[in-house]
Coordinates of N, CA, C and O in Angstrom, one line a residue:
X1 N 0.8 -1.2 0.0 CA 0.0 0.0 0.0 C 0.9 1.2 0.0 O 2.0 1.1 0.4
X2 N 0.6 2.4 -0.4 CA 1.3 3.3 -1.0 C 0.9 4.9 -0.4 O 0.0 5.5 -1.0
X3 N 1.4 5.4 0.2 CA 1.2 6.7 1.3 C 1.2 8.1 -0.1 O 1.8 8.1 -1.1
X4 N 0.5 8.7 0.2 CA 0.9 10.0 -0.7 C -0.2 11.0 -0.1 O -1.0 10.8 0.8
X5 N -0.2 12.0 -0.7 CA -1.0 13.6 -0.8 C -2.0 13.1 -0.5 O -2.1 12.1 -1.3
X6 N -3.3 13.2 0.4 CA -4.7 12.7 0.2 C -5.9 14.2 -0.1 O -5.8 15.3 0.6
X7 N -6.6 13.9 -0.9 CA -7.3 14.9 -1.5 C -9.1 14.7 -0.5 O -9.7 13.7 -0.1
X8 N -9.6 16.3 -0.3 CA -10.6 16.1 0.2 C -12.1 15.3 -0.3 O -11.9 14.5 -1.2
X9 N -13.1 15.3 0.0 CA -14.0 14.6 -0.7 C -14.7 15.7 -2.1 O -15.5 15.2 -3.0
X10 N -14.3 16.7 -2.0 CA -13.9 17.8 -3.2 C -13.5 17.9 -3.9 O -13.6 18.9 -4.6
X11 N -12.6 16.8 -4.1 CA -10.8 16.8 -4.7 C -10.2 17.6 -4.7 O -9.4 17.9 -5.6
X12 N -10.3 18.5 -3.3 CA -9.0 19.7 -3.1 C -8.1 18.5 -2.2 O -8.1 17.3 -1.9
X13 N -6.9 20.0 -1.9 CA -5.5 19.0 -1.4 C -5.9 19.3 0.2 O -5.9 20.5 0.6
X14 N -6.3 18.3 1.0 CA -6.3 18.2 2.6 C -5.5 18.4 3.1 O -4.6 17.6 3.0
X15 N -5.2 19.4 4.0 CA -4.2 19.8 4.3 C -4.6 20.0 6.1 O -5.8 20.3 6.3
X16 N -3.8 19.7 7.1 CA -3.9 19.8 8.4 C -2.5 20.5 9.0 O -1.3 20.2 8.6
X17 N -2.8 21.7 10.0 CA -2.1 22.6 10.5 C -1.1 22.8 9.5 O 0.0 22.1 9.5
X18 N -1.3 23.6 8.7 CA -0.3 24.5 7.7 C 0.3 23.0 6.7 O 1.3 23.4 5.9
X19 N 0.0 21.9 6.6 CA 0.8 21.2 5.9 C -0.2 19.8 5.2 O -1.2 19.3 5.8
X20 N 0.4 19.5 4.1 CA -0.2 18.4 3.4 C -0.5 17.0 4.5 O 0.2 16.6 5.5
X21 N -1.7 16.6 3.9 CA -1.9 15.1 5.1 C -1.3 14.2 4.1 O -1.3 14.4 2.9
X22 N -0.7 13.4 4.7 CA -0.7 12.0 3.8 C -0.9 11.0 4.3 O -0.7 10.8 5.5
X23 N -1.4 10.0 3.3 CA -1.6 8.7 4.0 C -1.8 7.6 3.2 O -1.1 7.6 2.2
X24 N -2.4 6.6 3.2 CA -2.4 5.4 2.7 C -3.7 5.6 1.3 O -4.9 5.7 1.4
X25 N -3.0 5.7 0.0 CA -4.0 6.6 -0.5 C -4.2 5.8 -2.1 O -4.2 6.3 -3.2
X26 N -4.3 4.5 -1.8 CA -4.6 2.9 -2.9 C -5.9 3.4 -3.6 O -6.1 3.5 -4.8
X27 N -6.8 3.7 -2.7 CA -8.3 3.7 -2.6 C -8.5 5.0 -3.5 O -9.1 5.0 -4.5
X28 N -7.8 6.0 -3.0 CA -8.1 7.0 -3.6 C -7.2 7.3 -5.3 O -7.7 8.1 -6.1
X29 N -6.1 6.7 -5.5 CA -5.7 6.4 -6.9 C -6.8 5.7 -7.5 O -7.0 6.0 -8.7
X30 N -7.4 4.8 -7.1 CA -8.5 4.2 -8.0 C -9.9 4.8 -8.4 O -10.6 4.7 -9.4
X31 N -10.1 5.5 -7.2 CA -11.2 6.5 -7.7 C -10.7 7.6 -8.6 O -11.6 8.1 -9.2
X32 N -9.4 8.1 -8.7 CA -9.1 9.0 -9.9 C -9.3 7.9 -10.9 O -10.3 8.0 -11.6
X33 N -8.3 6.9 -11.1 CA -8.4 6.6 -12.3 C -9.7 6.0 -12.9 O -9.9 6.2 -14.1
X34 N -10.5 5.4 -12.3 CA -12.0 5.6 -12.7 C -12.5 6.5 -13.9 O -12.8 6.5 -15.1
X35 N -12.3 7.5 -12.1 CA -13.1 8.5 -12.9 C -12.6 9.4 -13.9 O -13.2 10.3 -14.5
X36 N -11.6 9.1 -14.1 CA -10.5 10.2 -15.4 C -11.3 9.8 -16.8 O -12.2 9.0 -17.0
X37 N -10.6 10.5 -17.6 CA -11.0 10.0 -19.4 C -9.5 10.2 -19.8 O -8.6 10.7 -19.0
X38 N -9.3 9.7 -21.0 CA -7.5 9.4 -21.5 C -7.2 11.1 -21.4 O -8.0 12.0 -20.9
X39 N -6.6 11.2 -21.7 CA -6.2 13.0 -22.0 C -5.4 13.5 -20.7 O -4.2 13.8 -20.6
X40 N -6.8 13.5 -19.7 CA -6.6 14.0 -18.8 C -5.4 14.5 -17.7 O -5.3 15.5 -16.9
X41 N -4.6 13.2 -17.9 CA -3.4 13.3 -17.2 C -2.1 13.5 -18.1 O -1.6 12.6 -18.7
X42 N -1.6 14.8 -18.2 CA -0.6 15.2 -18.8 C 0.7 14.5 -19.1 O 1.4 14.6 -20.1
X43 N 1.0 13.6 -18.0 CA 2.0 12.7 -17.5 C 1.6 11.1 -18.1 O 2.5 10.4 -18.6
X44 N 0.6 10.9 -17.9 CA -0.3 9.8 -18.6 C -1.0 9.5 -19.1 O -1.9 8.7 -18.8
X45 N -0.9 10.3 -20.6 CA -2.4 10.3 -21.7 C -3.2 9.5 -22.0 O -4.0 9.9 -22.8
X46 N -3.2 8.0 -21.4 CA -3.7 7.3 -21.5 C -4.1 6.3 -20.6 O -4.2 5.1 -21.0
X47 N -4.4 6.9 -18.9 CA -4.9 6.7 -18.1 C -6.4 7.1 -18.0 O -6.8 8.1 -18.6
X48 N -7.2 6.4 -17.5 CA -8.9 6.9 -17.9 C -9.9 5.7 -18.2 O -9.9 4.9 -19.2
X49 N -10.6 5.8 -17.4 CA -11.6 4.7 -17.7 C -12.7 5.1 -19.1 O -13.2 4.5 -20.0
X50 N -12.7 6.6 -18.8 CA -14.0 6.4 -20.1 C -14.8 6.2 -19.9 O -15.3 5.5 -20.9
X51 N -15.6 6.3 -18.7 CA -16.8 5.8 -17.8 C -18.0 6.3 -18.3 O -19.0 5.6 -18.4
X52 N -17.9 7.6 -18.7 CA -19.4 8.6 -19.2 C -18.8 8.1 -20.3 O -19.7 7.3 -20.6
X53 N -18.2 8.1 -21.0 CA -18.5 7.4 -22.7 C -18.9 6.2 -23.2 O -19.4 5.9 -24.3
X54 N -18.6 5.2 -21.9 CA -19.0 3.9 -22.1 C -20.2 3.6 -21.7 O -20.9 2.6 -22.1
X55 N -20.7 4.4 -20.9 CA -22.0 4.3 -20.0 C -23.5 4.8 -20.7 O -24.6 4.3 -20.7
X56 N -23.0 5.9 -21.4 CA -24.1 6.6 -22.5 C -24.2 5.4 -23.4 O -25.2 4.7 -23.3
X57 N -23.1 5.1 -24.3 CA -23.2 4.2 -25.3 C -23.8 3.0 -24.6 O -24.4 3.0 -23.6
X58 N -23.6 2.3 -25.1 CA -23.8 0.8 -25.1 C -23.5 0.1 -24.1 O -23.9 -1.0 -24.0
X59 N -22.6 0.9 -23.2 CA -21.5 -0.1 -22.2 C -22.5 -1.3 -21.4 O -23.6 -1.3 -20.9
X60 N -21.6 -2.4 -21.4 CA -22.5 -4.0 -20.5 C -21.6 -3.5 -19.6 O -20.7 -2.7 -19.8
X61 N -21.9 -4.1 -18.3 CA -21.2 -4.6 -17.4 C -20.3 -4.9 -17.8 O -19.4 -4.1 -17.8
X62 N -20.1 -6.1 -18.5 CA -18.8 -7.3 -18.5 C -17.7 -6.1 -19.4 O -16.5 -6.4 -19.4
X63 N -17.8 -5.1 -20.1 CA -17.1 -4.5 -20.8 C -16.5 -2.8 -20.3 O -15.7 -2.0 -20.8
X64 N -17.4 -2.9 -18.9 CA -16.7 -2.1 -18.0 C -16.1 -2.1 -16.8 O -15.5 -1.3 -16.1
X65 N -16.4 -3.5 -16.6 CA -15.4 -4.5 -15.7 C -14.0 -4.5 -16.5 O -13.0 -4.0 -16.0
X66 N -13.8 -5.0 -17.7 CA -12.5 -5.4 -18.1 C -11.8 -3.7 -18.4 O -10.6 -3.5 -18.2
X67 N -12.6 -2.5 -18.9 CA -11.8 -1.4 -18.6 C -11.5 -1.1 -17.4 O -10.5 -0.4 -17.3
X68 N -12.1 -1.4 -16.3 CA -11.8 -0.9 -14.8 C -10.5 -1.7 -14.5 O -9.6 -1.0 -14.1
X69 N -10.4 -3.1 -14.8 CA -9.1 -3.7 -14.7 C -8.1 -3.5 -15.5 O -7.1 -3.1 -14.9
X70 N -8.0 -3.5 -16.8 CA -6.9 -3.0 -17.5 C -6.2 -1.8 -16.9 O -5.0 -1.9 -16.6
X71 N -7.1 -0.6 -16.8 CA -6.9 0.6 -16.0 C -6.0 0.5 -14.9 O -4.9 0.9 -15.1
X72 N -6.3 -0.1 -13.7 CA -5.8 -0.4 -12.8 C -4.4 -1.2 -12.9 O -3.4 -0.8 -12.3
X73 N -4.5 -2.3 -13.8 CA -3.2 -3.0 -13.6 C -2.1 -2.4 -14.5 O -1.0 -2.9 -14.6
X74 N -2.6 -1.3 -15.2 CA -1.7 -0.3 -15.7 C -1.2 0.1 -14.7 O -0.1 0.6 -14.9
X75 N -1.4 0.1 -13.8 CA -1.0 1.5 -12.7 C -0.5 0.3 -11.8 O -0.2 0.7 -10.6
X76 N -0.4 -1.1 -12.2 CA 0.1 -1.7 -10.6 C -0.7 -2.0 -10.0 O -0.3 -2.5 -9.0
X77 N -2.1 -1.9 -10.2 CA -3.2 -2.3 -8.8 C -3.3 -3.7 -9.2 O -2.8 -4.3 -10.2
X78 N -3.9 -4.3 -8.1 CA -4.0 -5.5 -8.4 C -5.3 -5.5 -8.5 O -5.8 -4.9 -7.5
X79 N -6.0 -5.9 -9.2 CA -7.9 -5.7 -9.4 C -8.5 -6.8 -8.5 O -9.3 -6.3 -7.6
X80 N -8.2 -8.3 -8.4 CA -8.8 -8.8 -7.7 C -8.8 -8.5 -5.9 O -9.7 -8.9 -5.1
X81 N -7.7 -7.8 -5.7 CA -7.8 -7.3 -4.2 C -8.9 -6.3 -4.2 O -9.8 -6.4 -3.4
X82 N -8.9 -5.6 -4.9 CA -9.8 -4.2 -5.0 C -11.2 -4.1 -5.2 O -12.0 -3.5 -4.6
X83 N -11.3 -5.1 -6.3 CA -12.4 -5.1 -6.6 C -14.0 -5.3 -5.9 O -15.1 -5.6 -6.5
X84 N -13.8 -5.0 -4.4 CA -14.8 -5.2 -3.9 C -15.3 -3.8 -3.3 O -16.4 -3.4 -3.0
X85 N -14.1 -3.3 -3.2 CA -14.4 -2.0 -2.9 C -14.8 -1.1 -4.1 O -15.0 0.0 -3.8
X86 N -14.9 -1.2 -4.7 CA -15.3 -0.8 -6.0 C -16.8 -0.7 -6.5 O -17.4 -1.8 -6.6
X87 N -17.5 0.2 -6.8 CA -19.2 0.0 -6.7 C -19.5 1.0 -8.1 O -19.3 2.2 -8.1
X88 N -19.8 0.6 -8.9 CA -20.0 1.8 -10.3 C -21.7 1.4 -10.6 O -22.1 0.4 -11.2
X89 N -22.2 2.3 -10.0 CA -23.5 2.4 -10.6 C -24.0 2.4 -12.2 O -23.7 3.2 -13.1
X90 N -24.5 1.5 -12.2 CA -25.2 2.0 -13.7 C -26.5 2.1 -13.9 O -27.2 1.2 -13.7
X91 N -27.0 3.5 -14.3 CA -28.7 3.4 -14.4 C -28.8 4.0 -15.8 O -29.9 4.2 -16.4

């Protein structure tokens, strides 16, 4: 597990008495990369689930499951640890 910058439920930077919090922040790299689209990351143009594009179109389950994992094991996550914490509504 992997300590870093933790962001508020805002996605501002959390900060306590004058200085950045950090902490154990797995959970919260996964909800960025979720929620990202390719582009987005300057550093990584091709991080991004593509969630609202998959979701309007056509997207099944079984074909937003395998983006959610690809995504992730890009990044080192391991999907079957994670994946329970993981909840993506679709209506």
């Amino acid at each position: 597990m992997a300590n870093d910058i933790i962001l508020t439920k805002a996605d501002d930077l959390d900060v306590a008495n004058g200085d950045f919090v950090l902490a154990e922040s797995t959970i919260q790299d996964v909800g960025l990369i979720i929620t990202s689209n390719k582009g987005q990351w300057k550093n990584s143009p091709l991080v991004g689930c593509d969630l609202v594009q998959l979701i309007r179109g056509s997207g099944k389950r079984t074909e937003i499951d395998r983006r959610v994992r690809l995504q992730l094991e890009h990044d080192n996550k391991d999907y079957s640890k994670i994946k329970d914490y993981i909840n993506i509504n679709i209506s």
